[in-house]
mmCIF file of C-alpha atoms and ligand atoms in Angstrom:
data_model
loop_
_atom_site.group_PDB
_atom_site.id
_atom_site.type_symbol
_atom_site.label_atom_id
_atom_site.label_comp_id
_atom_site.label_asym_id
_atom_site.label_seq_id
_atom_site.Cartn_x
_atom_site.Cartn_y
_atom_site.Cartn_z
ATOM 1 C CA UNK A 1 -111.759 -259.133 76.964
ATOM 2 C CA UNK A 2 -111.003 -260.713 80.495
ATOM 3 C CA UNK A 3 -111.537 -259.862 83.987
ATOM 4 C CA UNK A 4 -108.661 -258.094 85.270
ATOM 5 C CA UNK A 5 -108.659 -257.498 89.259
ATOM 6 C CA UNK A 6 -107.170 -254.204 90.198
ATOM 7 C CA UNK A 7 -105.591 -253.830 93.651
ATOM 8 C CA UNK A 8 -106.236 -250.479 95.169
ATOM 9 C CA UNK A 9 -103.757 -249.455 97.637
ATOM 10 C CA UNK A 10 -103.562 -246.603 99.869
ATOM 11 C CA UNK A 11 -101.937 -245.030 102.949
ATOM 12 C CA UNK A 12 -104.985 -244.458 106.060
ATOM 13 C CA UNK A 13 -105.149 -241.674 108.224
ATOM 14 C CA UNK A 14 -103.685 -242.692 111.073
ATOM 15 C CA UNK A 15 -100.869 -241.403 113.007
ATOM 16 C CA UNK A 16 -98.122 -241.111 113.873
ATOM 17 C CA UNK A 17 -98.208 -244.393 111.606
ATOM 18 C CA UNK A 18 -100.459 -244.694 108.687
ATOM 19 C CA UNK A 19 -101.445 -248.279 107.607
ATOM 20 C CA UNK A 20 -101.787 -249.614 104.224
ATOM 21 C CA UNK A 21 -104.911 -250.609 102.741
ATOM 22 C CA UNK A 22 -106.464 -252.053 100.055
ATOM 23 C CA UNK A 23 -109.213 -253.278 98.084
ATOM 24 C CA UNK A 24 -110.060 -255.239 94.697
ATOM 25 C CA UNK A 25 -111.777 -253.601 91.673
ATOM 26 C CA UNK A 26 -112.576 -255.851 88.886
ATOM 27 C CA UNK A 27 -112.641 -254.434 85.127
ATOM 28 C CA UNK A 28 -113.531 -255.846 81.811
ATOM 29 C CA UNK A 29 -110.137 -255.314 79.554
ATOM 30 C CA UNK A 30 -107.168 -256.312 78.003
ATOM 31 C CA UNK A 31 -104.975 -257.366 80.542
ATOM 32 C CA UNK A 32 -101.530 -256.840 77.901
ATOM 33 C CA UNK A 33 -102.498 -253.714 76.870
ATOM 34 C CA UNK A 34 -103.835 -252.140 80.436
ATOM 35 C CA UNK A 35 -102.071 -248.708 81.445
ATOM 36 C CA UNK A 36 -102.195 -246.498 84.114
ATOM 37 C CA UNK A 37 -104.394 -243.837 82.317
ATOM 38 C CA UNK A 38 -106.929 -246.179 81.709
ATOM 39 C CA UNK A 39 -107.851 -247.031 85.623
ATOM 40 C CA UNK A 40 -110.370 -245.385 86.807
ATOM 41 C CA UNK A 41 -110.605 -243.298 90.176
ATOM 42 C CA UNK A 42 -112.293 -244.907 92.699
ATOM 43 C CA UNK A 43 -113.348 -244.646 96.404
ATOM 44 C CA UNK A 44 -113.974 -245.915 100.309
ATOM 45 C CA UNK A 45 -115.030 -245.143 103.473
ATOM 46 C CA UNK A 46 -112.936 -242.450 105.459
ATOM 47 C CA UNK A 47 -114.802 -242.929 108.405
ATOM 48 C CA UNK A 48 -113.035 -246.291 108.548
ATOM 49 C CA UNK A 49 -109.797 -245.435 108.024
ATOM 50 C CA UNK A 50 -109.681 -242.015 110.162
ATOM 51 C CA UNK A 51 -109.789 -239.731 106.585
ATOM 52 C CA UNK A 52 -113.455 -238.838 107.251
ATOM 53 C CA UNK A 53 -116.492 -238.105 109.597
ATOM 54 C CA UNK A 54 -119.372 -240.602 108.964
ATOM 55 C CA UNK A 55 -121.635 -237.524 107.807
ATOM 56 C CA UNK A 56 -119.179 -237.213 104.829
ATOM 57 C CA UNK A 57 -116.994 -240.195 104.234
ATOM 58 C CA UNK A 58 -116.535 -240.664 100.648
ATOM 59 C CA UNK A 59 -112.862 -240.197 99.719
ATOM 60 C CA UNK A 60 -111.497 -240.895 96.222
ATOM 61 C CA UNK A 61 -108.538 -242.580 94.929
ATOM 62 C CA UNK A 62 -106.924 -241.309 92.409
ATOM 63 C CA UNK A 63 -104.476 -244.143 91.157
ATOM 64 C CA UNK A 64 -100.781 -242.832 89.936
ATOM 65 C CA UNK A 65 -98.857 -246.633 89.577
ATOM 66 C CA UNK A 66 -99.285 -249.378 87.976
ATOM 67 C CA UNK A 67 -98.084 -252.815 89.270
ATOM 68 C CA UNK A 68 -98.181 -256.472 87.812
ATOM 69 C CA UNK A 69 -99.200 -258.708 90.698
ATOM 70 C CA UNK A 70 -98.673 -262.499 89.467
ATOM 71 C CA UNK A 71 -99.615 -263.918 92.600
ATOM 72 C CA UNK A 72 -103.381 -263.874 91.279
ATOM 73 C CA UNK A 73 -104.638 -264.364 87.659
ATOM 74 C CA UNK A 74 -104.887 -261.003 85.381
ATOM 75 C CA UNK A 75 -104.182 -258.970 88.571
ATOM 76 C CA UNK A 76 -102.677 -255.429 89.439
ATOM 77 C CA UNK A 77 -101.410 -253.362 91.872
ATOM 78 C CA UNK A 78 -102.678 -249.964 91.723
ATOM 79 C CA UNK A 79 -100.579 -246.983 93.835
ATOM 80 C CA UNK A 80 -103.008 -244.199 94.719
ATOM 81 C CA UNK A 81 -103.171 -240.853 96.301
ATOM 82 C CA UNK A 82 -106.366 -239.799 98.244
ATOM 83 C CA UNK A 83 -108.341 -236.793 97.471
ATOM 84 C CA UNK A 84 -111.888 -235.025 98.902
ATOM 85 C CA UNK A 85 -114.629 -234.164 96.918
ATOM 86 C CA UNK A 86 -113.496 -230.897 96.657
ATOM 87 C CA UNK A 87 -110.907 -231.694 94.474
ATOM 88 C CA UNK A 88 -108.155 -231.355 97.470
ATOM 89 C CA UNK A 89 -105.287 -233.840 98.063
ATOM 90 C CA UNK A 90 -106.502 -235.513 101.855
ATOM 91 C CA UNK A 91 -104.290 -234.038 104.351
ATOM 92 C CA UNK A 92 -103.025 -237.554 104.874
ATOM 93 C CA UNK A 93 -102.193 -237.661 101.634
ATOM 94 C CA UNK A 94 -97.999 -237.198 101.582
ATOM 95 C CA UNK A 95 -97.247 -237.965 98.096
ATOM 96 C CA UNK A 96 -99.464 -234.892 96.562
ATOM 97 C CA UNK A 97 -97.264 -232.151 98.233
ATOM 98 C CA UNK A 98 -93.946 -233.321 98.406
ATOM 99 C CA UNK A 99 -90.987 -231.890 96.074
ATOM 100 C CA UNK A 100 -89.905 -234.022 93.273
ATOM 101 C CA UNK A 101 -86.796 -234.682 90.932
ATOM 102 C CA UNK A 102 -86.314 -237.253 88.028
ATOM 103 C CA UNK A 103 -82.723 -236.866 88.419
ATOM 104 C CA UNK A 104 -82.290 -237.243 92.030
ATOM 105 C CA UNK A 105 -81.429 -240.969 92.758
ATOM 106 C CA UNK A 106 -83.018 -243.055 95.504
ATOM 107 C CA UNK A 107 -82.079 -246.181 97.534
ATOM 108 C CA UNK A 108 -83.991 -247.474 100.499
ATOM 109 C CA UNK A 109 -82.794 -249.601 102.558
ATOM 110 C CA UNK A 110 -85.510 -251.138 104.318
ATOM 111 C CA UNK A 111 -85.101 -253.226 107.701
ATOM 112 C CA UNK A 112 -87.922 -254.889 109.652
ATOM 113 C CA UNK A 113 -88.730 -257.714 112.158
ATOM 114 C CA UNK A 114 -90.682 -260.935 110.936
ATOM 115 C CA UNK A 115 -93.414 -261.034 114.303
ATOM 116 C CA UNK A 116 -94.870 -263.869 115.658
ATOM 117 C CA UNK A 117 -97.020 -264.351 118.766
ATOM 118 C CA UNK A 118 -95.837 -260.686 120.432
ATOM 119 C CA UNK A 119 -92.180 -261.298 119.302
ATOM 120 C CA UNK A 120 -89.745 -261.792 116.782
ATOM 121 C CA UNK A 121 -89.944 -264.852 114.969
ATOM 122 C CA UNK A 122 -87.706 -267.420 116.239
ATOM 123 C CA UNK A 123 -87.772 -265.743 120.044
ATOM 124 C CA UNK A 124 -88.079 -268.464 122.716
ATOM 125 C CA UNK A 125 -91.289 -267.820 124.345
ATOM 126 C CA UNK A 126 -91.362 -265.714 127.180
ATOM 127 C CA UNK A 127 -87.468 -264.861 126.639
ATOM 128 C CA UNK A 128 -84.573 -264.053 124.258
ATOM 129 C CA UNK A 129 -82.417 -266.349 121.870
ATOM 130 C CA UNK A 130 -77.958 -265.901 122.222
ATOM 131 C CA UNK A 131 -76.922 -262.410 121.794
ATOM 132 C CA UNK A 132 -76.487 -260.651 118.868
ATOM 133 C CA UNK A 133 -73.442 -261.423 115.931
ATOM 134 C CA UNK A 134 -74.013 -264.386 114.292
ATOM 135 C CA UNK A 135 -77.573 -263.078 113.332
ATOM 136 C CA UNK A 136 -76.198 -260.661 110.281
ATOM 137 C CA UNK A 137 -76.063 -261.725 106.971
ATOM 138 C CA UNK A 138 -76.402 -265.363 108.586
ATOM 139 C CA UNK A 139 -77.024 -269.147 107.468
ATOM 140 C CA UNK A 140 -78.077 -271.727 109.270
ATOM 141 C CA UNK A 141 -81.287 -273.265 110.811
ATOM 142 C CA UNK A 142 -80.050 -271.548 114.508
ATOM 143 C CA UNK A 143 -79.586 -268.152 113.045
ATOM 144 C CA UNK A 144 -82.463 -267.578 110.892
ATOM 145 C CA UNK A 145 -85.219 -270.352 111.585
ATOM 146 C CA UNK A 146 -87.071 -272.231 109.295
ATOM 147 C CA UNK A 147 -89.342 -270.330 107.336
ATOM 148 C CA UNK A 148 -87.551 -266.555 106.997
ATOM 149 C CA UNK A 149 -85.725 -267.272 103.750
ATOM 150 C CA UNK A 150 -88.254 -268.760 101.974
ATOM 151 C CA UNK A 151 -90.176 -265.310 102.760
ATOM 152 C CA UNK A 152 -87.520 -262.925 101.607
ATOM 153 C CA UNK A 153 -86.871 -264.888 98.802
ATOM 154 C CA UNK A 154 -90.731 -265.205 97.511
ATOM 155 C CA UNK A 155 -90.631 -261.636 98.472
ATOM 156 C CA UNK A 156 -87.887 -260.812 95.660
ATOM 157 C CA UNK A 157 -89.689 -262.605 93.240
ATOM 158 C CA UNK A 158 -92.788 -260.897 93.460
ATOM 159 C CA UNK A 159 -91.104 -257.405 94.089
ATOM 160 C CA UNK A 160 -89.137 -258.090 90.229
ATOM 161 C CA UNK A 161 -92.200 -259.792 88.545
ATOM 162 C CA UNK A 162 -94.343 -256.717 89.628
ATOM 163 C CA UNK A 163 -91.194 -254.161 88.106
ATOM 164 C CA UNK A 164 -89.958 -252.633 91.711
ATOM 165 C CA UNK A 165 -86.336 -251.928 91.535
ATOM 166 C CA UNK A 166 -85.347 -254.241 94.506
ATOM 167 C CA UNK A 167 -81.793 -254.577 94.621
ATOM 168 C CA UNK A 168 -81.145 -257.035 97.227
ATOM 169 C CA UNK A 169 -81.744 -258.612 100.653
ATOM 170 C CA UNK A 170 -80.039 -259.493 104.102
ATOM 171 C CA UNK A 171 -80.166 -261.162 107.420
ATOM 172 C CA UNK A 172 -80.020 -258.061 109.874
ATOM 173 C CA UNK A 173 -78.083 -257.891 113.404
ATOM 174 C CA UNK A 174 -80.574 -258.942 115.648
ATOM 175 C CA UNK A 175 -82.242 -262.252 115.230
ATOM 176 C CA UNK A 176 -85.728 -262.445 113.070
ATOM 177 C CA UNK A 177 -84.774 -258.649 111.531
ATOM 178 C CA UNK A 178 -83.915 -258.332 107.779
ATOM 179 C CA UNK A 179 -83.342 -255.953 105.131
ATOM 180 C CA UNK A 180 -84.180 -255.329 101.619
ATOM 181 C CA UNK A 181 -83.654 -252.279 99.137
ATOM 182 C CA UNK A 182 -85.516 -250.325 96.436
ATOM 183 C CA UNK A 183 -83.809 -248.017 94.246
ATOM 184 C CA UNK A 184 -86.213 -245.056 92.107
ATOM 185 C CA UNK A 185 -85.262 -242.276 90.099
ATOM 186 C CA UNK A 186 -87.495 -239.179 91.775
ATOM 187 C CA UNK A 187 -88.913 -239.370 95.172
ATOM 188 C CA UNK A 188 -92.283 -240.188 94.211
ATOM 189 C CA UNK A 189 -91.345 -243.436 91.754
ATOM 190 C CA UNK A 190 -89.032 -244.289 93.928
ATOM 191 C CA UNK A 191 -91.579 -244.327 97.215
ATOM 192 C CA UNK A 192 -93.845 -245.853 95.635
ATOM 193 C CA UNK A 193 -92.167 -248.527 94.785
ATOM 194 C CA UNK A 194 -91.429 -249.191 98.646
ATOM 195 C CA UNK A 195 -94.965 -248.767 99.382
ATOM 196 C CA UNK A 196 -95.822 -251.674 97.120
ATOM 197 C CA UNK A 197 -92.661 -253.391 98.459
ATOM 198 C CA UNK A 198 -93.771 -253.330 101.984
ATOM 199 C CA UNK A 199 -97.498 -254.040 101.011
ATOM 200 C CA UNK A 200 -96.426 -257.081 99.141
ATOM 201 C CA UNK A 201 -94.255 -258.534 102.241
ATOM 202 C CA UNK A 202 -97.769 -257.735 104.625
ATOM 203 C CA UNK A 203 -99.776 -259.996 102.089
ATOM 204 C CA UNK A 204 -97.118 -262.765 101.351
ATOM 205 C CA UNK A 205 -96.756 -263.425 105.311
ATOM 206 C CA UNK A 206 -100.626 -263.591 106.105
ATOM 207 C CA UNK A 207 -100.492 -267.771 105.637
ATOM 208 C CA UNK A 208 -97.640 -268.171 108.098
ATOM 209 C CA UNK A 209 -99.035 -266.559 110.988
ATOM 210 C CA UNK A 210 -96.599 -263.591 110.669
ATOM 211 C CA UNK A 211 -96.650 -260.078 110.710
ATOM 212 C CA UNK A 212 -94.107 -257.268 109.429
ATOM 213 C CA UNK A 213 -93.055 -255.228 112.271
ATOM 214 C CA UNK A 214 -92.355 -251.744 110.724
ATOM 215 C CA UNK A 215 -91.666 -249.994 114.109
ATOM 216 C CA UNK A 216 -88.011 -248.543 114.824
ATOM 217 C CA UNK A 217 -87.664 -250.136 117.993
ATOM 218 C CA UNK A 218 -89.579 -252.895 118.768
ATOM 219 C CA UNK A 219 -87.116 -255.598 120.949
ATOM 220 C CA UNK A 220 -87.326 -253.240 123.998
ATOM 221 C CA UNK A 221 -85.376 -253.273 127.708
ATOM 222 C CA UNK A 222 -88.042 -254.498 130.333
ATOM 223 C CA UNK A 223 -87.987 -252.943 133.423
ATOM 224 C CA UNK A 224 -85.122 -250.078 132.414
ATOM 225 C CA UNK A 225 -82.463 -253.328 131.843
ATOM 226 C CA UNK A 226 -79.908 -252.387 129.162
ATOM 227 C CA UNK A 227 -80.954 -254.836 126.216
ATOM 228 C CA UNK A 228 -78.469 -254.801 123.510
ATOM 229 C CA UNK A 229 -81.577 -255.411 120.091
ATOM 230 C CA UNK A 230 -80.506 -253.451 117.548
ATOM 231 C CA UNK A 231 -82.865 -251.164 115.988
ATOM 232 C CA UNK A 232 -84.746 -250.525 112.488
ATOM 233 C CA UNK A 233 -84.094 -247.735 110.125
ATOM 234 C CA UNK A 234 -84.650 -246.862 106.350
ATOM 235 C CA UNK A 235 -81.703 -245.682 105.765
ATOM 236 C CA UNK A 236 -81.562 -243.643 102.683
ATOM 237 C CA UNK A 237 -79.047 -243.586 99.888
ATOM 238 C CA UNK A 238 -79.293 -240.251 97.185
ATOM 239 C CA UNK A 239 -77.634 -238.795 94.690
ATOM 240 C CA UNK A 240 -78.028 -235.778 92.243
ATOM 241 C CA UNK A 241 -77.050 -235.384 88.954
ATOM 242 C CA UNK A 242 -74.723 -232.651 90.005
ATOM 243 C CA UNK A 243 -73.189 -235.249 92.778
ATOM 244 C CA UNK A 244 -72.794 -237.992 90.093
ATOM 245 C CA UNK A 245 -71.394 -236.229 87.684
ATOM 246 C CA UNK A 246 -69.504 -233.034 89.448
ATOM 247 C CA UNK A 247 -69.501 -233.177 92.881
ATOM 248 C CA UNK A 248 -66.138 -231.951 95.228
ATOM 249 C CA UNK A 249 -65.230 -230.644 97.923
ATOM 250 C CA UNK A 250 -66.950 -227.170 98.260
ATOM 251 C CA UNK A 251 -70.546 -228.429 97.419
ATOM 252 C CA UNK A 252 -70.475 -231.091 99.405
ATOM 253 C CA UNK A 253 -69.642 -228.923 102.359
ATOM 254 C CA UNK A 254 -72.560 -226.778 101.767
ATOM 255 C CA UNK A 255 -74.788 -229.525 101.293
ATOM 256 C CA UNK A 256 -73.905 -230.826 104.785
ATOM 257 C CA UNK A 257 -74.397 -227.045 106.143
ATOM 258 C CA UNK A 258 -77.749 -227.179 105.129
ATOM 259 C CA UNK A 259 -78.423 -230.799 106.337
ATOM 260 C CA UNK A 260 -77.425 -229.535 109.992
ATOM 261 C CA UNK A 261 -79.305 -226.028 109.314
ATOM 262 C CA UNK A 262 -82.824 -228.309 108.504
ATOM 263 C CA UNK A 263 -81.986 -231.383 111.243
ATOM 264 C CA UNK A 264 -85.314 -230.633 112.896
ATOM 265 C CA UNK A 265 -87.264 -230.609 109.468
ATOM 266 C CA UNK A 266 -85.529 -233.936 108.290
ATOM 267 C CA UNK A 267 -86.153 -235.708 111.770
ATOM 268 C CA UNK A 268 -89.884 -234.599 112.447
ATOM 269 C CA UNK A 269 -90.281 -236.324 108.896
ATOM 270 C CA UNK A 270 -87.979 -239.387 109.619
ATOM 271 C CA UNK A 271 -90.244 -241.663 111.397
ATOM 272 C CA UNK A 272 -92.042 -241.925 114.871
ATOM 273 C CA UNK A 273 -90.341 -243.037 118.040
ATOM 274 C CA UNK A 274 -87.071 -242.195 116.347
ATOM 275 C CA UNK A 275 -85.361 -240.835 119.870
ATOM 276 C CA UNK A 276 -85.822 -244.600 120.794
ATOM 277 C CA UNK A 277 -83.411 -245.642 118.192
ATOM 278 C CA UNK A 278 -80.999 -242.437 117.311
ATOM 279 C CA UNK A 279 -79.384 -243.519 120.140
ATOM 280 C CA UNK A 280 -75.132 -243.398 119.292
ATOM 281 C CA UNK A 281 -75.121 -246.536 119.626
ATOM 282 C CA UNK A 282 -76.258 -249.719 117.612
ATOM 283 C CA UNK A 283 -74.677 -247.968 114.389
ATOM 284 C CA UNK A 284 -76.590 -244.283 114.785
ATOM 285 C CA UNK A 285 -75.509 -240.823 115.548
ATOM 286 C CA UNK A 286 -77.830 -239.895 118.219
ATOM 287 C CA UNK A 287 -80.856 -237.833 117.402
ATOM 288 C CA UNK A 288 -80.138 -234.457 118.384
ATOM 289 C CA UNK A 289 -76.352 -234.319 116.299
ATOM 290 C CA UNK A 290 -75.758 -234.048 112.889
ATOM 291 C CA UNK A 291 -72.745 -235.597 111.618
ATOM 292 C CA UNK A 292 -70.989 -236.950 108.707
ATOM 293 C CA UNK A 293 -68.103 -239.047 107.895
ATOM 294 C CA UNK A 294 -66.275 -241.742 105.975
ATOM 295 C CA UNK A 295 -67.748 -245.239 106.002
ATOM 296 C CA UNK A 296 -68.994 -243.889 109.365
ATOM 297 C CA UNK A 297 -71.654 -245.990 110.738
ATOM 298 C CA UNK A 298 -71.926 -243.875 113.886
ATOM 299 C CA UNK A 299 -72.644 -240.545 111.734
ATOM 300 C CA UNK A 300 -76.149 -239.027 110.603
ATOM 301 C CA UNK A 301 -74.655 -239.054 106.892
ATOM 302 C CA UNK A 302 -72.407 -241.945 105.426
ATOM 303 C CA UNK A 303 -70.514 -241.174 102.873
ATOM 304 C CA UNK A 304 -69.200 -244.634 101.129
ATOM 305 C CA UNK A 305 -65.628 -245.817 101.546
ATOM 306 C CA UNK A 306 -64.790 -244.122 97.738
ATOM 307 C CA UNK A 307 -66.137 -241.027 98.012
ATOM 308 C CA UNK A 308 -63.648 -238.750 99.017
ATOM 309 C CA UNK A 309 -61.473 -240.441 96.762
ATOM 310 C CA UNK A 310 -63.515 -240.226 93.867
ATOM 311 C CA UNK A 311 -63.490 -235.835 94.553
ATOM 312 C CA UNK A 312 -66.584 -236.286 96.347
ATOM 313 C CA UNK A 313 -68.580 -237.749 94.068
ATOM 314 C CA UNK A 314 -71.428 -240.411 94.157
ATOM 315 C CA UNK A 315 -74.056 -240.654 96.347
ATOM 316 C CA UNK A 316 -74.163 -239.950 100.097
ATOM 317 C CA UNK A 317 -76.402 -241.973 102.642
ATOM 318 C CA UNK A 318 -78.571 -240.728 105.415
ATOM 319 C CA UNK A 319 -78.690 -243.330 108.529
ATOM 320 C CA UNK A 320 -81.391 -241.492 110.222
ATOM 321 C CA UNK A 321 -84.688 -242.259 108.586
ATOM 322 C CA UNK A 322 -86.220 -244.940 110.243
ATOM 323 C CA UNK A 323 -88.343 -248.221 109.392
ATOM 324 C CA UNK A 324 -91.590 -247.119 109.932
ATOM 325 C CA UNK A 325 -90.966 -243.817 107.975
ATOM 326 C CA UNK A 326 -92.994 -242.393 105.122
ATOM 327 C CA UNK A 327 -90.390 -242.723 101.959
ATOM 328 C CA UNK A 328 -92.453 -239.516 100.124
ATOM 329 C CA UNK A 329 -92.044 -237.445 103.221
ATOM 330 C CA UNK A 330 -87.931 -238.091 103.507
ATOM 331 C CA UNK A 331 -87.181 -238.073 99.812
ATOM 332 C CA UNK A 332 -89.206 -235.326 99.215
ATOM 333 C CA UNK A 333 -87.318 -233.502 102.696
ATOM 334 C CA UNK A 334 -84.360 -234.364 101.440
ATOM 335 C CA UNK A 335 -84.530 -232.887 98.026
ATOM 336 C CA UNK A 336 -86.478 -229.730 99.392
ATOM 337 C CA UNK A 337 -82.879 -228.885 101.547
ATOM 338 C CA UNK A 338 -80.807 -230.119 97.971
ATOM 339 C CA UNK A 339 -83.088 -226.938 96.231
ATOM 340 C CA UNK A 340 -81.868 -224.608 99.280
ATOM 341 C CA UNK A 341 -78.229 -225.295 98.462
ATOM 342 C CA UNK A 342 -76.760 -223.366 94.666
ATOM 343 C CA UNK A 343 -74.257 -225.518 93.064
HETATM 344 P P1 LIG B 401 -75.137 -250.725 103.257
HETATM 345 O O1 LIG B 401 -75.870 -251.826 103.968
HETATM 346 O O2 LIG B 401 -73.676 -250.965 103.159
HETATM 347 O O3 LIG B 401 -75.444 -249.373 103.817
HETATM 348 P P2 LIG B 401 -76.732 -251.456 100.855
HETATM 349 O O4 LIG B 401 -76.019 -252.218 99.796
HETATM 350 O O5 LIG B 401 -77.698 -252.183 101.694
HETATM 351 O O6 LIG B 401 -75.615 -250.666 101.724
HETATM 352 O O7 LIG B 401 -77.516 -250.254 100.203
HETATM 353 C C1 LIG B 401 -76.939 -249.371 99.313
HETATM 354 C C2 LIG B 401 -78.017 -248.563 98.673
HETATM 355 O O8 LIG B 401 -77.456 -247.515 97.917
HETATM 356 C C3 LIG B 401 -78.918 -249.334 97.727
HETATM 357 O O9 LIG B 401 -80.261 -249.109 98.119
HETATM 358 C C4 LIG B 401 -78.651 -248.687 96.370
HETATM 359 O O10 LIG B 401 -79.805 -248.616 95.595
HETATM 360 C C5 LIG B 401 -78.240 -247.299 96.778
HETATM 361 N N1 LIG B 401 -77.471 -246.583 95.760
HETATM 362 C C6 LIG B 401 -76.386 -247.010 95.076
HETATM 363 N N2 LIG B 401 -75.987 -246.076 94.196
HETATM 364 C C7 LIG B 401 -76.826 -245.015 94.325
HETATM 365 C C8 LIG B 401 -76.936 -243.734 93.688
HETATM 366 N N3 LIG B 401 -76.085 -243.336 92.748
HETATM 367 N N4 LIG B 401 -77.947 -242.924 94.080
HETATM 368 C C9 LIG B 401 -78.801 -243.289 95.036
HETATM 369 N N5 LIG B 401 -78.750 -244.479 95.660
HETATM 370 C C10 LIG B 401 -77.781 -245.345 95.318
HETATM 371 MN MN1 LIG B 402 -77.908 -252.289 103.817
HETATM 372 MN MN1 LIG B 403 -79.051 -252.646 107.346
HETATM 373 MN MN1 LIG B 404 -77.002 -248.638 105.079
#
């Protein structure tokens, strides 16, 4: 037997933006042999976290993933949904009602801002660093500062020693913005696994000082000046079984028709502030158009540079969801519009 410390993580009730929380619960166990059906639910204070009056506060976590965390000894990271007493998901709680598919592919791409002091890191105080280009995919003490690297790269490490499916990482376009990926099988393994990605970047930049910006558009124009920041999105990558391994012409077609039929549905679920950044420019379509194209970075749906070739087939890529989004809301939107379409 040890003492095993169990990391209970969350999404609050706050909008348009909910935060992550968490707290530890310590267990007498086998830390080798722990599994997900052996955690036990658990609970907090609503009426902290704006899921609860103070009259009647107690909500419950109900834990449904299981994470190594090596950072501390015998330690987990525990996924949970919330529920009330009554035995109903908390209306906050996006994972319990969203639509699901183990063979519908997922890959995130997430970008953010490192922020320091009211700015992005490595910002001159009180003003902005040489323009955009040599930010992206960058090296060099002038392009990405001192520190950034070492975060992204602890940031890997503890993503793969906890079992998330990160893929990779980049320097973004605009200076202190970056980008990593998570790829799940099913909207809700796949979400959260970002969840725990993004908690896990939070945590590991506490020490330095820095926060994760999640917002879309954070490096705004003062005074109405035209500011050329780029923005933040999530863009999402997904594939079905039937566009793996069938795909052409005709389906794809009708896939798109329904995309454009349900653009209000997808957007109202593809992050806050999104109008800021849907913009046509900066590598988006703007918000109210749906398009699609070839290795089109200025469409709503990318489809990559083989697809066409390959008789539509693959997987297709949705610029529009955006950093801050909720990855169970826009998986499980997207495959809600795949059910609408009959291959
Ligand atoms: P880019 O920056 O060129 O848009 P990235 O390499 O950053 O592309 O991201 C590509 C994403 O596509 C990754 O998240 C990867 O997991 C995802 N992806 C690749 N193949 C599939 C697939 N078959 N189904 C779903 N997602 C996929
Ligand atoms: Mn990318
Ligand atoms: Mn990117
Ligand atoms: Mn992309």
């Amino acid at each position: 037997m040890a003492k095993i410390k169990l990391e209970y993580i969350w999404l609050d009730g706050y909008t348009p933006l909910a935060n992550l929380r968490s707290k530890t619960k310590i267990i007498d166990g086998d830390p080798a042999k722990l599994k997900l059906a052996d955690l036990p639910a658990w609970g907090f204070d609503g009426s902290s976290t704006q899921q609860a009056e103070g009259k009647s506060s107690d909500i419950i976590l109900k834990p449904v993933a299981l994470y190594p965390d090596v950072t501390r000894k015998n330690a987990f990271l525990v996924m949970n949904e919330t529920y009330l007493h009554t035995g109903e998901a908390h209306p906050s709680n996006s994972r319990a009602t969203i639509a699901d598919d183990a063979n519908t592919w997922f890959g995130f791409e997430q970008e953010y801002f490192f922020w320091q002091d009211g700015a992005p890191l490595g910002f001159p105080e009180g003003g902005y660093p040489s323009p955009q280009g040599p930010y992206y995919t960058g090296v060099g003490y002038k392009n990405v500062g001192p520190i950034a690297r070492k975060l992204v790269e602890e940031h890997i490490d503890l993503c793969i020693a906890a079992g998330i499916n990160i893929e990779g990482i980049n320097a973004e376009v605009a200076k202190g913005q970056w980008e990593f990926q998570i790829f799940g099988k099913g909207s809700k393994t796949a979400a959260d696994q970002m969840w725990v990605a993004r908690y896990l970047l939070s945590r590991l930049c506490e020490p330095y000082g820095i926060d994760v910006e999640w917002q879309c558009k954070p490096v705004r124009a003062p005074f109405n000046q035209p500011l050329d920041w780029n923005g933040s999105g999530m863009h999402t990558n997904f594939s079905t079984k039937f566009l793996r391994e069938k795909g052409g012409k005709e389906y794809f077609e009708k896939l798109m028709a329904a995309f454009n039929k349900y653009r209000d549905e997808h957007i109202a679920v593809y992050g806050p502030d999104n109008h800021l950044r849907l913009t046509g420019l900066h590598e988006t379509q703007s918000i109210d158009k749906f398009t699609y194209g070839l290795s089109d970075r200025g469409a709503s749906v990318r489809m990559p540079v083989n697809f066409i070739k390959d008789g539509y087939k693959g997987y297709l890529e949705d610029r529009r969801p955006n950093s801050a989004a909720d990855p169970y809301l826009v998986a499980g939107r997207i495959i809600k519009t795949i059910q609408t379409v009959k291959v």
